[in-house]
Short mmCIF file of C-alpha atoms and ligand atoms in Angstrom, two decimals:
data_model
loop_
_atom_site.label_atom_id
_atom_site.label_comp_id
_atom_site.label_asym_id
_atom_site.label_seq_id
_atom_site.Cartn_x
_atom_site.Cartn_y
_atom_site.Cartn_z
CA MET A 11 73.10 112.82 93.01
CA THR A 12 75.53 109.93 92.83
CA GLU A 13 79.18 110.90 93.28
CA HIS A 14 81.18 109.60 90.36
CA THR A 15 84.34 107.91 91.74
CA PRO A 16 87.20 107.46 89.14
CA ASN A 17 88.08 103.90 88.24
CA THR A 18 91.15 102.92 90.33
CA ASN A 19 92.70 99.90 89.06
CA THR A 20 94.88 98.04 91.31
CA PRO A 21 98.56 97.73 90.43
CA GLU A 22 97.67 94.02 89.37
CA THR A 23 95.11 95.05 86.91
CA ALA A 24 96.85 98.07 85.94
CA GLY A 25 97.28 96.42 82.57
CA PRO A 26 100.32 95.91 80.33
CA GLU A 27 103.32 98.13 80.30
CA PRO A 28 103.96 100.03 77.08
CA PHE A 29 105.55 97.70 74.53
CA GLU A 30 106.53 97.74 70.81
CA ALA A 31 103.58 96.72 68.76
CA GLU A 32 105.73 95.94 65.54
CA ASP A 33 107.72 93.56 67.69
CA TRP A 34 105.05 91.69 69.18
CA ILE A 35 103.12 91.63 65.73
CA ARG A 36 106.33 89.90 64.33
CA THR A 37 106.04 87.00 66.71
CA PHE A 38 102.96 85.85 65.06
CA ALA A 39 104.91 85.21 61.75
CA VAL A 40 106.86 82.44 63.59
CA ALA A 41 105.38 78.94 64.13
CA PRO A 42 106.96 77.28 67.11
CA PRO A 43 107.47 73.47 67.07
CA GLU A 44 104.70 71.26 68.26
CA HIS A 45 106.33 70.26 71.59
CA VAL A 46 106.47 73.61 73.28
CA ASP A 47 103.73 76.05 74.40
CA LEU A 48 102.83 78.72 72.05
CA PRO A 49 103.73 82.20 73.41
CA PRO A 50 100.97 84.10 75.04
CA HIS A 51 99.12 86.83 72.96
CA HIS A 52 100.31 89.13 75.75
CA PRO A 53 101.73 88.81 79.21
CA HIS A 54 98.64 90.43 80.39
CA CYS A 55 96.24 88.82 78.22
CA LEU A 56 93.02 87.72 80.16
CA GLY A 57 92.83 84.37 78.33
CA CYS A 58 96.65 83.33 78.40
CA GLY A 59 98.80 86.13 80.00
CA PRO A 60 100.97 84.56 82.63
CA ALA A 61 101.40 87.97 84.62
CA ASN A 62 97.48 88.33 84.68
CA PRO A 63 96.47 86.85 88.10
CA HIS A 64 92.67 87.18 87.26
CA GLY A 65 93.15 85.60 83.78
CA HIS A 66 92.86 82.00 82.71
CA GLN A 67 96.48 81.54 81.98
CA LEU A 68 95.79 79.14 79.25
CA ARG A 69 98.67 77.18 77.87
CA VAL A 70 98.26 76.16 74.19
CA ARG A 71 100.22 73.88 71.94
CA ARG A 72 99.80 73.20 68.15
CA ASP A 73 99.48 69.86 66.40
CA ALA A 74 99.02 68.42 63.01
CA HIS A 75 95.11 69.66 63.09
CA GLY A 76 95.31 72.98 64.83
CA VAL A 77 95.94 74.03 68.48
CA TYR A 78 94.92 72.48 71.78
CA ALA A 79 95.08 73.05 75.65
CA HIS A 80 94.48 71.24 78.84
CA HIS A 81 92.55 73.28 81.00
CA SER A 82 90.52 73.54 84.42
CA PHE A 83 88.19 76.29 85.38
CA ASP A 84 88.41 77.30 89.00
CA SER A 85 86.52 78.95 91.64
CA ARG A 86 86.96 82.42 90.11
CA HIS A 87 85.33 81.22 86.94
CA VAL A 88 81.94 80.12 89.06
CA GLY A 89 78.73 80.73 87.38
CA ALA A 90 76.09 78.47 88.82
CA PRO A 91 77.43 76.64 91.71
CA ALA A 92 80.39 74.26 90.71
CA ILE A 93 79.74 75.22 87.27
CA ALA A 94 82.11 77.48 85.00
CA HIS A 95 80.45 80.77 83.97
CA GLY A 96 79.28 80.83 80.33
CA GLY A 97 81.36 84.05 79.89
CA ALA A 98 84.34 82.51 81.24
CA VAL A 99 84.06 79.49 78.84
CA ALA A 100 83.73 81.96 76.16
CA THR A 101 86.76 83.80 77.14
CA VAL A 102 88.81 80.82 76.91
CA LEU A 103 87.49 79.64 73.65
CA ASP A 104 87.93 83.03 71.86
CA ASP A 105 91.57 82.97 73.31
CA LEU A 106 92.04 79.44 72.00
CA PHE A 107 91.07 80.71 68.40
CA GLY A 108 93.50 83.48 68.75
CA PHE A 109 96.29 80.57 69.07
CA LEU A 110 95.45 79.53 65.51
CA LEU A 111 97.03 82.60 64.25
CA TYR A 112 100.42 81.13 64.86
CA THR A 113 99.53 78.66 62.31
CA VAL A 114 98.20 81.32 59.90
CA GLY A 115 101.29 83.72 60.28
CA GLU A 116 98.98 86.99 60.16
CA LEU A 117 97.13 88.94 62.73
CA ALA A 118 93.31 88.41 62.83
CA VAL A 119 90.49 89.35 65.53
CA THR A 120 87.27 87.96 66.40
CA ARG A 121 84.36 89.30 64.31
CA HIS A 122 81.72 86.73 65.36
CA LEU A 123 81.90 84.09 68.23
CA ALA A 124 79.10 81.51 68.53
CA ILE A 125 78.92 78.86 71.42
CA ASP A 126 76.74 75.71 72.27
CA TYR A 127 76.77 74.72 75.57
CA LEU A 128 76.07 71.01 75.43
CA ALA A 129 76.75 69.99 79.03
CA PRO A 130 77.78 72.04 82.13
CA VAL A 131 81.77 72.70 82.43
CA LEU A 132 82.42 71.80 85.62
CA LEU A 133 84.92 73.43 87.97
CA ASP A 134 88.24 71.80 88.92
CA THR A 135 87.65 69.30 86.08
CA PRO A 136 90.21 68.79 83.53
CA TYR A 137 89.41 69.33 80.00
CA THR A 138 90.70 69.21 76.65
CA LEU A 139 90.15 72.25 74.13
CA ARG A 140 91.04 71.87 70.50
CA SER A 141 90.49 74.27 67.69
CA HIS A 142 91.23 74.23 64.12
CA ILE A 143 90.79 76.15 60.79
CA HIS A 144 87.68 74.97 59.02
CA SER A 145 88.22 77.21 56.10
CA ARG A 146 89.65 80.53 54.79
CA ALA A 147 88.20 82.93 52.25
CA GLY A 148 90.40 85.92 51.69
CA ARG A 149 90.76 87.66 55.08
CA LYS A 150 87.94 85.70 56.37
CA LEU A 151 88.84 82.84 58.77
CA HIS A 152 85.98 80.34 59.76
CA LEU A 153 87.24 78.51 62.87
CA ARG A 154 86.02 75.58 64.90
CA ALA A 155 86.58 74.52 68.49
CA THR A 156 85.52 71.88 70.91
CA ILE A 157 85.68 71.23 74.71
CA GLU A 158 85.79 67.54 75.60
CA ASN A 159 85.99 65.96 79.09
CA ASN A 160 88.20 63.07 80.11
CA HIS A 161 85.43 60.41 79.22
CA ALA A 162 85.92 61.99 75.33
CA HIS A 163 82.48 63.41 75.84
CA VAL A 164 82.17 66.99 73.90
CA VAL A 165 80.54 69.52 76.44
CA THR A 166 80.91 72.55 74.34
CA THR A 167 81.44 73.45 70.73
CA ALA A 168 82.18 76.86 69.29
CA THR A 169 82.50 78.43 65.76
CA ALA A 170 84.11 81.79 65.02
CA LEU A 171 84.89 84.28 62.23
CA PHE A 172 88.24 86.07 62.58
CA LEU A 173 88.89 88.80 60.20
CA ILE A 174 92.72 89.38 58.98
CA VAL A 175 93.63 92.96 60.16
CA ASP A 176 96.76 94.89 59.73
CA ILE A 177 99.05 96.48 62.10
CA ASP A 178 97.14 99.50 62.33
CA HIS A 179 94.13 97.81 63.92
CA PHE A 180 96.36 97.73 67.05
CA LEU A 181 98.41 100.77 66.48
CA THR A 182 95.26 102.96 66.50
CA PRO A 183 92.68 100.99 68.29
CA ARG A 184 90.67 104.15 69.61
CA HIS A 185 90.64 105.45 66.14
CA ASN A 186 89.15 102.15 64.84
CA ALA A 187 86.35 102.06 67.89
CA SER A 188 85.05 105.53 67.12
CA ALA A 189 84.84 104.74 63.34
CA ALA A 190 82.16 101.98 64.23
CA THR A 191 78.72 103.31 63.49
CA ALA A 192 75.16 101.59 63.66
CA PRO A 193 74.20 99.17 61.99
CA THR A 194 77.13 97.35 63.19
CA THR A 195 76.07 93.53 62.96
CA HIS A 196 76.32 91.41 60.14
CA GLU A 197 72.84 90.36 60.49
CA ASP A 198 71.57 94.10 60.50
CA GLN A 199 73.38 94.48 57.19
CA GLN A 200 72.62 91.12 55.58
CA GLY A 201 69.57 89.62 57.13
CA PRO A 202 69.74 86.31 59.34
CA GLN A 203 72.74 84.77 59.56
CA MET A 204 73.41 81.48 57.85
CA ASP A 205 75.62 78.53 58.99
CA SER A 206 79.32 79.23 58.07
CA PRO A 207 80.70 77.04 55.39
C1 CO8 B 11 96.38 89.18 68.32
C2 CO8 B 11 95.36 88.37 68.47
C3 CO8 B 11 94.81 88.41 70.00
C4 CO8 B 11 93.54 87.41 69.87
C5 CO8 B 11 92.93 87.55 71.33
C6 CO8 B 11 91.53 86.78 71.39
C7 CO8 B 11 90.77 87.21 70.13
C8 CO8 B 11 90.13 88.57 70.65
O1 CO8 B 11 89.61 88.69 71.73
S1 CO8 B 11 90.09 89.67 69.41
C9 CO8 B 11 89.34 91.22 70.45
C10 CO8 B 11 87.75 91.22 69.93
N1 CO8 B 11 87.53 91.60 68.64
C11 CO8 B 11 87.50 92.97 68.16
O2 CO8 B 11 88.22 93.79 69.09
C12 CO8 B 11 87.25 93.15 66.83
C13 CO8 B 11 86.38 94.42 66.87
N2 CO8 B 11 85.63 94.70 65.37
C14 CO8 B 11 86.66 95.11 64.42
O3 CO8 B 11 87.51 95.84 64.74
C15 CO8 B 11 85.88 95.30 63.13
O4 CO8 B 11 84.69 94.78 63.10
C16 CO8 B 11 86.85 94.17 62.27
C17 CO8 B 11 88.33 94.89 61.94
C18 CO8 B 11 86.88 92.82 62.76
C19 CO8 B 11 86.21 94.13 60.68
O5 CO8 B 11 86.04 95.33 60.20
P1 CO8 B 11 85.90 95.52 58.72
O6 CO8 B 11 86.94 95.13 58.06
O7 CO8 B 11 85.25 96.80 58.60
O8 CO8 B 11 84.70 94.33 58.51
P2 CO8 B 11 83.78 94.37 57.34
O9 CO8 B 11 84.01 95.10 56.01
O10 CO8 B 11 82.38 94.66 58.07
O11 CO8 B 11 83.41 92.79 57.22
C20 CO8 B 11 84.55 92.19 56.51
C21 CO8 B 11 83.73 90.78 55.79
O12 CO8 B 11 83.26 90.00 56.56
C22 CO8 B 11 81.98 89.54 56.74
N3 CO8 B 11 81.36 89.55 57.80
C23 CO8 B 11 81.28 90.34 59.14
N4 CO8 B 11 80.61 89.98 59.96
C24 CO8 B 11 80.31 88.89 59.61
C25 CO8 B 11 79.36 87.63 60.29
N5 CO8 B 11 79.22 87.84 61.48
N6 CO8 B 11 79.21 86.55 59.63
C26 CO8 B 11 79.74 86.25 58.27
N7 CO8 B 11 80.18 87.19 57.51
C27 CO8 B 11 80.69 88.25 58.27
C28 CO8 B 11 81.24 90.94 56.09
O13 CO8 B 11 80.18 90.74 55.19
C29 CO8 B 11 82.52 91.16 54.99
O14 CO8 B 11 82.45 90.30 53.83
P3 CO8 B 11 82.96 90.80 52.50
O15 CO8 B 11 84.56 91.23 52.51
O16 CO8 B 11 82.84 89.64 51.59
O17 CO8 B 11 82.11 91.98 52.02
#
C-alpha cells in the first residue's frame, strides 16, 4: 500500500496571504490610464502575480481596442524542445482575458476557453498578445485574443466566454465548487457548440 504524504508546499508556493476580498474586488471598478501597467489580479496570480516565482508575471496595459502585453516564454514553460507548452500558452491567454475586466468594471470568470495553435510559440522569443471584447450579452462576455510574433504573424488565436459573477463567487468558492453537478458542460446541456457570435 502506498503511503500518503501530505502536500507540503514550499514557502514560495504557499499561496497568498489572507486579504480583504471586498477591497480587491473594488479595484476592478477602476480603469487605470493607458500608459501604465494594469494591476495584477493578485500578487500570487499564476498569470500576472509579481510575487509568484513560478508564474508568467504578465504585464498588461489597455489601449483603445482592449488590452495588450509583450511577453516571452522561457525554459520554465517548455513543452516540446524550444517550444512553449500549450498549457502555458493557455494560462497566459486566460489571464490576459482577465485583464479585460478592468475595462468592463465588473468581475467575471472563465466559463469556456478555446485556442487555435496555428504555429509553435517559441521560447525566449518576444510576442505581442492582444485581447478585446467581441460582444456582450447580459452577463456573457465573448472575448477574442491573438499572439503575434515580431514579423506580424499571428501564431495563436483564442476565444473565451467569461461570465459576470458577483462577490459571493470569491467569498464562498468552496461552496460554489461543491454545488456543481454533472452534466457540467454546455455541450452536455445543449448539444454541440456553435461558434460564438
Ligand atoms: C477576477 C478575475 C481573475 C481572472 C483570472 C483569469 C481567469 C480565470 O482563471 S477564472 C478561473 C477559472 N474559472 C472558474 O473557476 C469558473 C468556474 N465555473 C463557475 O464557477 C460557474 O460555471 C460560473 C460561475 C462561471 C457560471 O455558473 P452559472 O451562473 O451557473 O452559469 P450557467 O447558468 O450554467 O450559464 C450561464 C449562461 O452561459 C451559457 N453558457 C455556459 N457555458 C457556455 C458555453 N460553453 N458556450 C456558450 N454559452 C454557455 C449558459 O447557457 C447560460 O446562458 P443563459 O443565461 O442564456 O441560459
